[in-house]
Short mmCIF file of C-alpha atoms in Angstrom, two decimals:
data_model
loop_
_atom_site.label_atom_id
_atom_site.label_comp_id
_atom_site.label_asym_id
_atom_site.label_seq_id
_atom_site.Cartn_x
_atom_site.Cartn_y
_atom_site.Cartn_z
CA UNK P 1255 122.96 86.53 73.31
CA UNK P 1256 120.97 84.99 70.64
CA UNK P 1257 116.94 84.53 70.51
CA UNK P 1258 116.73 80.96 71.52
CA UNK P 1259 118.71 81.53 74.67
CA UNK P 1260 116.66 84.53 75.40
CA UNK P 1261 113.56 82.72 75.16
CA UNK P 1262 114.62 79.56 77.20
CA UNK P 1263 115.85 81.77 79.94
CA UNK P 1264 112.77 83.73 80.38
CA UNK P 1265 110.39 80.60 79.70
CA UNK P 1266 112.54 78.85 82.61
CA UNK P 1267 111.63 81.82 85.02
CA UNK P 1268 107.87 81.48 83.71
CA UNK P 1269 107.91 77.89 84.56
CA UNK P 1270 109.09 78.55 88.28
CA UNK P 1271 106.36 81.60 88.59
CA UNK P 1272 103.78 79.00 87.27
CA UNK P 1273 105.01 76.19 89.79
CA UNK P 1274 105.18 78.56 92.74
CA UNK P 1275 101.72 79.99 91.86
CA UNK P 1276 100.14 76.80 91.68
CA UNK P 1277 101.41 75.00 94.55
CA UNK P 1278 102.56 77.53 97.20
CA UNK P 1279 100.81 80.79 96.55
CA UNK P 1280 97.44 79.18 95.89
CA UNK P 1281 97.13 77.12 98.80
CA UNK P 1282 95.23 78.43 101.73
CA UNK P 1283 97.08 76.16 104.17
CA UNK P 1284 100.50 77.05 103.07
CA UNK P 1285 99.78 80.77 102.20
CA UNK P 1286 97.19 81.98 104.37
CA UNK P 1287 95.43 85.46 104.12
CA UNK P 1288 97.62 87.41 106.30
CA UNK P 1289 100.64 86.24 104.03
CA UNK P 1290 98.96 87.02 100.96
CA UNK P 1291 98.29 90.42 102.38
CA UNK P 1292 101.91 90.78 103.26
CA UNK P 1293 103.05 89.69 99.71
CA UNK P 1294 100.49 92.14 98.08
CA UNK P 1295 102.00 94.94 100.28
CA UNK P 1296 105.39 94.22 99.63
CA UNK P 1297 104.49 94.31 95.51
CA UNK P 1298 102.59 97.63 96.17
CA UNK P 1299 105.83 99.02 98.01
CA UNK P 1300 107.90 97.71 95.04
CA UNK P 1301 105.80 99.41 92.61
CA UNK P 1302 105.75 102.48 94.15
CA UNK P 1303 109.48 102.60 94.27
CA UNK P 1304 109.66 101.99 90.48
CA UNK P 1305 106.77 104.72 89.91
CA UNK P 1306 108.90 107.39 91.75
CA UNK P 1307 111.86 106.55 89.76
CA UNK P 1308 109.78 106.72 86.64
CA UNK P 1309 108.29 109.94 87.40
CA UNK P 1310 111.39 111.37 88.86
CA UNK P 1311 109.81 111.82 92.63
CA UNK P 1312 112.76 112.32 94.77
CA UNK P 1313 110.92 112.14 98.16
CA UNK P 1314 108.64 109.74 99.80
CA UNK P 1315 110.47 106.25 100.01
CA UNK P 1316 107.59 104.81 102.26
CA UNK P 1317 104.39 104.19 100.46
CA UNK P 1318 102.55 105.10 103.77
CA UNK P 1319 104.80 108.04 104.51
CA UNK P 1320 103.50 111.38 104.58
CA UNK P 1321 105.80 112.98 102.09
CA UNK P 1322 104.51 113.70 98.64
CA UNK P 1323 101.27 112.47 99.40
CA UNK P 1324 99.46 114.05 96.40
CA UNK P 1325 101.65 111.72 94.16
CA UNK P 1326 101.31 108.82 96.32
CA UNK P 1327 97.66 108.99 96.37
CA UNK P 1328 97.46 109.27 92.46
CA UNK P 1329 99.72 106.26 92.17
CA UNK P 1330 97.30 104.42 94.09
CA UNK P 1331 94.25 105.66 92.25
CA UNK P 1332 95.77 104.98 88.82
CA UNK P 1333 96.68 101.53 89.99
CA UNK P 1334 93.50 100.74 91.40
CA UNK P 1335 91.72 101.72 88.21
CA UNK P 1336 93.51 99.04 86.23
CA UNK P 1337 92.56 96.19 88.53
CA UNK P 1338 90.53 93.85 86.77
CA UNK P 1339 89.30 92.43 90.29
CA UNK P 1340 88.01 94.96 92.88
CA UNK P 1341 88.39 92.17 95.15
CA UNK P 1342 91.87 90.97 94.55
CA UNK P 1343 94.73 91.12 96.84
CA UNK P 1344 96.04 94.27 95.53
CA UNK P 1345 92.94 96.09 95.64
CA UNK P 1346 92.80 95.07 99.60
CA UNK P 1347 96.39 96.29 99.87
CA UNK P 1348 95.93 99.60 98.12
CA UNK P 1349 92.89 100.11 100.85
CA UNK P 1350 95.13 99.07 103.62
CA UNK P 1351 97.62 101.58 102.48
CA UNK P 1352 95.22 104.32 102.44
CA UNK P 1353 93.83 103.46 105.79
CA UNK P 1354 97.36 103.46 107.39
CA UNK P 1355 98.66 106.64 105.52
CA UNK P 1356 98.09 110.00 106.97
CA UNK P 1357 94.81 111.62 105.25
CA UNK P 1358 96.17 114.04 102.55
CA UNK P 1359 95.28 117.75 103.03
CA UNK P 1360 92.70 119.46 100.79
CA UNK P 1361 95.34 120.88 98.61
CA UNK P 1362 97.03 117.67 98.10
CA UNK P 1363 93.66 115.89 97.32
CA UNK P 1364 93.17 118.55 94.58
CA UNK P 1365 96.61 117.85 93.25
CA UNK P 1366 96.13 114.07 93.10
CA UNK P 1367 92.67 114.79 91.25
CA UNK P 1368 94.81 116.57 88.61
CA UNK P 1369 97.35 114.05 88.22
CA UNK P 1370 94.90 111.16 88.15
CA UNK P 1371 93.02 112.77 85.37
CA UNK P 1372 96.03 113.40 83.09
CA UNK P 1373 97.37 109.98 83.97
CA UNK P 1374 94.06 108.05 82.68
CA UNK P 1375 94.41 109.21 79.27
CA UNK P 1376 98.20 107.75 79.15
CA UNK P 1377 96.95 104.63 80.63
CA UNK P 1378 94.43 104.12 77.85
CA UNK P 1379 96.79 104.87 75.34
CA UNK P 1380 99.15 102.31 76.63
CA UNK P 1381 96.31 99.84 76.96
CA UNK P 1382 95.55 100.06 73.10
CA UNK P 1383 98.90 99.12 72.38
CA UNK P 1384 99.29 96.33 74.94
CA UNK P 1385 96.30 94.81 74.17
CA UNK P 1386 96.61 94.51 70.40
CA UNK P 1387 96.05 90.85 69.05
CA UNK P 1388 98.89 91.45 66.34
CA UNK P 1389 101.82 91.59 69.04
CA UNK P 1390 104.29 88.74 69.03
CA UNK P 1391 103.69 86.02 71.62
CA UNK P 1392 107.25 85.73 72.74
CA UNK P 1393 107.57 88.07 75.81
CA UNK P 1394 110.76 89.89 74.91
CA UNK P 1395 109.45 90.45 71.25
CA UNK P 1396 106.31 91.45 72.78
CA UNK P 1397 107.38 94.06 75.07
CA UNK P 1398 110.13 95.30 72.63
CA UNK P 1399 107.25 96.02 69.95
CA UNK P 1400 105.20 97.74 72.72
CA UNK P 1401 107.85 99.82 73.80
CA UNK P 1402 108.51 100.96 70.12
CA UNK P 1403 105.11 101.66 69.54
CA UNK P 1404 105.14 103.97 72.55
CA UNK P 1405 108.26 106.16 71.66
CA UNK P 1406 106.76 109.58 71.10
CA UNK P 1407 109.84 110.94 68.95
CA UNK P 1408 113.59 110.52 68.34
CA UNK P 1409 114.39 113.61 70.45
CA UNK P 1410 112.94 116.72 72.03
CA UNK P 1411 114.42 119.94 71.13
CA UNK P 1412 117.36 118.23 69.72
CA UNK P 1413 118.15 116.16 73.29
CA UNK P 1414 117.16 112.68 72.84
CA UNK P 1415 117.18 112.27 76.62
CA UNK P 1416 114.19 114.73 76.83
CA UNK P 1417 112.01 112.19 75.10
CA UNK P 1418 112.51 109.59 78.28
CA UNK P 1419 111.28 112.24 80.61
CA UNK P 1420 107.88 112.29 79.07
CA UNK P 1421 107.62 108.74 78.25
CA UNK P 1422 105.05 106.34 79.28
CA UNK P 1423 107.28 104.19 81.12
CA UNK P 1424 105.28 104.52 84.51
CA UNK P 1425 102.20 103.29 82.72
CA UNK P 1426 103.66 100.28 81.20
CA UNK P 1427 104.99 99.39 84.74
CA UNK P 1428 101.65 99.70 86.27
CA UNK P 1429 99.95 97.29 83.75
CA UNK P 1430 102.77 95.05 84.65
CA UNK P 1431 101.47 95.13 88.15
CA UNK P 1432 97.78 95.09 87.62
CA UNK P 1433 97.39 93.10 84.16
CA UNK P 1434 100.87 91.07 83.62
CA UNK P 1435 98.97 88.90 81.15
CA UNK P 1436 99.17 91.72 78.75
CA UNK P 1437 102.86 91.31 78.38
CA UNK P 1438 102.77 87.35 78.17
CA UNK P 1439 104.41 87.16 81.51
CA UNK P 1440 102.05 84.78 83.49
CA UNK P 1441 98.50 83.33 83.47
CA UNK P 1442 98.50 84.00 87.11
CA UNK P 1443 97.30 87.49 88.55
CA UNK P 1444 100.98 87.94 89.85
CA UNK P 1445 102.31 91.84 89.89
CA UNK P 1446 105.66 92.20 88.05
CA UNK P 1447 106.87 95.81 88.92
CA UNK P 1448 109.75 97.55 87.35
CA UNK P 1449 109.31 95.72 83.95
CA UNK P 1450 110.54 98.44 81.95
CA UNK P 1451 113.07 101.55 82.31
CA UNK P 1452 112.85 105.07 80.94
CA UNK P 1453 116.01 104.68 78.72
CA UNK P 1454 114.38 101.96 76.52
CA UNK P 1455 112.08 104.92 75.34
CA UNK P 1456 114.97 106.70 73.72
CA UNK P 1457 114.76 106.19 70.03
CA UNK P 1458 118.50 106.59 69.30
CA UNK P 1459 119.26 103.37 70.75
CA UNK P 1460 120.84 100.34 68.98
CA UNK P 1461 118.22 97.76 68.47
CA UNK P 1462 120.23 94.75 69.85
CA UNK P 1463 121.05 96.99 73.07
CA UNK P 1464 117.19 97.22 73.38
CA UNK P 1465 116.66 93.57 73.06
CA UNK P 1466 119.38 92.75 75.52
CA UNK P 1467 117.84 95.43 78.07
CA UNK P 1468 114.40 94.10 77.48
CA UNK P 1469 115.53 90.48 78.50
CA UNK P 1470 117.29 91.43 81.57
CA UNK P 1471 114.43 93.62 83.07
CA UNK P 1472 111.85 90.53 82.34
CA UNK P 1473 113.96 88.10 83.96
CA UNK P 1474 114.78 90.55 87.00
CA UNK P 1475 111.05 91.36 87.31
CA UNK P 1476 110.02 87.48 87.35
CA UNK P 1477 113.07 87.11 89.79
CA UNK P 1478 112.10 89.52 92.49
CA UNK P 1479 108.41 88.19 92.20
CA UNK P 1480 109.32 84.75 92.77
CA UNK P 1481 111.72 85.69 95.58
CA UNK P 1482 109.00 87.65 97.39
CA UNK P 1483 106.67 84.71 97.15
CA UNK P 1484 109.25 82.76 98.78
CA UNK P 1485 110.35 85.16 101.46
CA UNK P 1486 107.09 85.92 102.98
CA UNK P 1487 106.60 82.21 104.38
CA UNK P 1488 110.27 82.32 105.46
CA UNK P 1489 109.62 85.57 107.55
CA UNK P 1490 106.22 83.85 109.01
CA UNK P 1491 108.35 80.72 109.77
CA UNK P 1492 111.13 82.79 111.25
CA UNK P 1493 108.45 84.48 113.63
CA UNK P 1494 106.88 81.16 114.60
CA UNK P 1495 110.60 79.47 115.53
CA UNK P 1496 111.41 82.40 117.72
CA UNK P 1497 108.05 83.50 119.32
CA UNK P 1498 106.01 80.29 119.45
CA UNK P 1499 104.77 80.90 123.02
CA UNK P 1500 102.59 83.59 122.33
CA UNK P 1501 99.00 83.83 123.40
CA UNK P 1502 96.58 83.10 120.75
CA UNK P 1503 94.90 86.92 120.76
CA UNK P 1504 98.54 88.34 120.46
CA UNK P 1505 98.58 90.87 117.64
CA UNK P 1506 102.49 90.42 117.29
CA UNK P 1507 102.57 88.35 114.63
CA UNK P 1508 100.22 90.96 112.58
CA UNK P 1509 102.61 93.59 113.35
CA UNK P 1510 105.57 91.58 112.16
CA UNK P 1511 103.97 90.84 108.82
CA UNK P 1512 102.97 94.55 108.29
CA UNK P 1513 106.61 95.47 109.24
CA UNK P 1514 108.27 93.16 106.86
CA UNK P 1515 106.02 94.31 103.98
CA UNK P 1516 106.19 97.87 104.42
CA UNK P 1517 109.77 97.89 105.52
CA UNK P 1518 109.36 100.43 108.24
CA UNK P 1519 106.59 101.74 110.55
CA UNK P 1520 105.96 104.45 113.19
CA UNK P 1521 103.84 103.40 116.18
CA UNK P 1522 100.90 105.86 114.80
CA UNK P 1523 101.12 103.86 111.40
CA UNK P 1524 100.77 100.49 113.09
CA UNK P 1525 98.04 101.86 115.44
CA UNK P 1526 96.07 102.74 112.27
CA UNK P 1527 96.94 99.60 110.25
CA UNK P 1528 95.80 96.99 112.88
CA UNK P 1529 94.06 99.02 114.51
CA UNK P 1530 94.84 99.67 118.10
CA UNK P 1531 96.09 102.51 120.37
CA UNK P 1532 99.30 104.30 119.67
CA UNK P 1533 100.74 103.39 122.83
CA UNK P 1534 99.87 99.56 122.34
CA UNK P 1535 101.45 99.68 118.62
CA UNK P 1536 104.69 101.09 120.18
CA UNK P 1537 104.76 98.29 122.70
CA UNK P 1538 104.46 95.54 119.95
CA UNK P 1539 107.21 97.48 117.92
CA UNK P 1540 109.39 97.26 121.08
CA UNK P 1541 108.74 93.84 121.50
CA UNK P 1542 109.94 92.84 117.94
CA UNK P 1543 113.15 95.09 118.32
CA UNK P 1544 113.87 92.98 121.45
CA UNK P 1545 113.84 89.84 119.24
CA UNK P 1546 115.88 91.54 116.57
CA UNK P 1547 112.83 91.42 114.19
CA UNK P 1548 112.79 95.24 114.07
CA UNK P 1549 115.62 97.91 114.54
CA UNK P 1550 115.13 100.43 117.27
CA UNK P 1551 114.76 103.94 115.79
CA UNK P 1552 116.48 107.03 116.63
CA UNK P 1553 114.26 109.95 117.81
CA UNK P 1554 111.36 110.64 115.31
CA UNK P 1555 112.38 107.93 112.97
CA UNK P 1556 110.44 104.54 112.30
CA UNK P 1557 111.07 101.26 113.25
CA UNK P 1558 112.85 99.28 110.34
CA UNK P 1559 112.64 95.57 109.47
CA UNK P 1560 115.72 93.89 111.25
CA UNK P 1561 115.47 90.40 109.57
CA UNK P 1562 116.70 89.51 106.09
CA UNK P 1563 115.32 86.73 104.18
CA UNK P 1564 117.69 85.47 101.54
CA UNK P 1565 116.26 83.32 98.58
CA UNK P 1566 118.34 81.70 95.78
CA UNK P 1567 116.42 80.46 92.79
CA UNK P 1568 118.28 78.04 90.51
CA UNK P 1569 119.52 79.37 87.11
CA UNK P 1570 119.81 75.87 85.86
CA UNK P 1571 118.03 75.53 82.63
CA UNK P 1572 118.74 71.71 82.19
CA UNK P 1573 116.59 70.69 85.28
CA UNK P 1574 114.21 67.86 83.92
CA UNK P 1575 111.22 69.33 85.71
CA UNK P 1576 112.12 72.71 84.44
CA UNK P 1577 111.81 74.01 88.20
CA UNK P 1578 114.27 74.12 90.93
CA UNK P 1579 113.93 76.10 94.08
CA UNK P 1580 116.69 76.38 96.78
CA UNK P 1581 115.46 78.33 99.69
CA UNK P 1582 117.99 79.65 102.49
CA UNK P 1583 116.97 81.42 105.55
CA UNK P 1584 119.16 84.44 106.26
CA UNK P 1585 118.38 85.74 109.37
CA UNK P 1586 120.72 88.31 110.03
CA UNK P 1587 119.96 91.43 112.22
CA UNK P 1588 120.76 94.51 110.08
CA UNK P 1589 122.75 97.16 111.87
#
């Protein structure tokens, strides 16, 4: 694939991001606070998934789960340290996660502090490279330059794969969530988790392969954020269509938005998130399960989201407006 085609494909996706950010996401009427929170929590969950992959953390699928609390809280602390605005949606989402998750034990809190102290130095090194005024303007060329500048060595102990294990991939991806403008992705403060993968930091790779992968990762990150912007209103609309007769003080919609964001919830987690009693939270989750918005768990397992929202975004670069969105509601109850 040639450079002009690369640039056109990325510019097209950036145009879609800009259009949705200015029209849908920026509208208090079309995107009220509960939807913005759900979007931010979904982005935070995606960022946690990528962080686990980057740092080879094998447990803790849920960002509010009790597993690997030290690493999870370090992730939250490192990300929070990068956010330019302490009142931003992601900052509030981090506070929601901390409130919802089980409080760490003293030993876990001490381990978190060690990870954060070591990580802050890595983040500063990445910021110095990513904020350089000498980087190319083209997003693919810019990201590729950043990656190559951050490669530590051709190999470690004669093994090129070992260099990826200690790469700052995780730090680059945190900046893509907190400050996407550093990579020329969007002027809007939208998160783009998963911008790079560890294999890019191998210095024995072919330059053409590096560039193709960088373009693929940029397009994927833009697409996933676009899809989530569109999915959240569809999830809210599906609830309104199915459960339109609720009383004004019902907390079922809040419970649904949290379940859609986190993907899975136990009654205890929902009780802390709302807040309400554990019994009340269990009742809300059972109501969602009856309507197939949640899957009934087995013993000691959480409720999982039972609704799939399918989004199709046009890949046609020839549209005169530069933006075309086809949105389909796939409301299939998952087994």
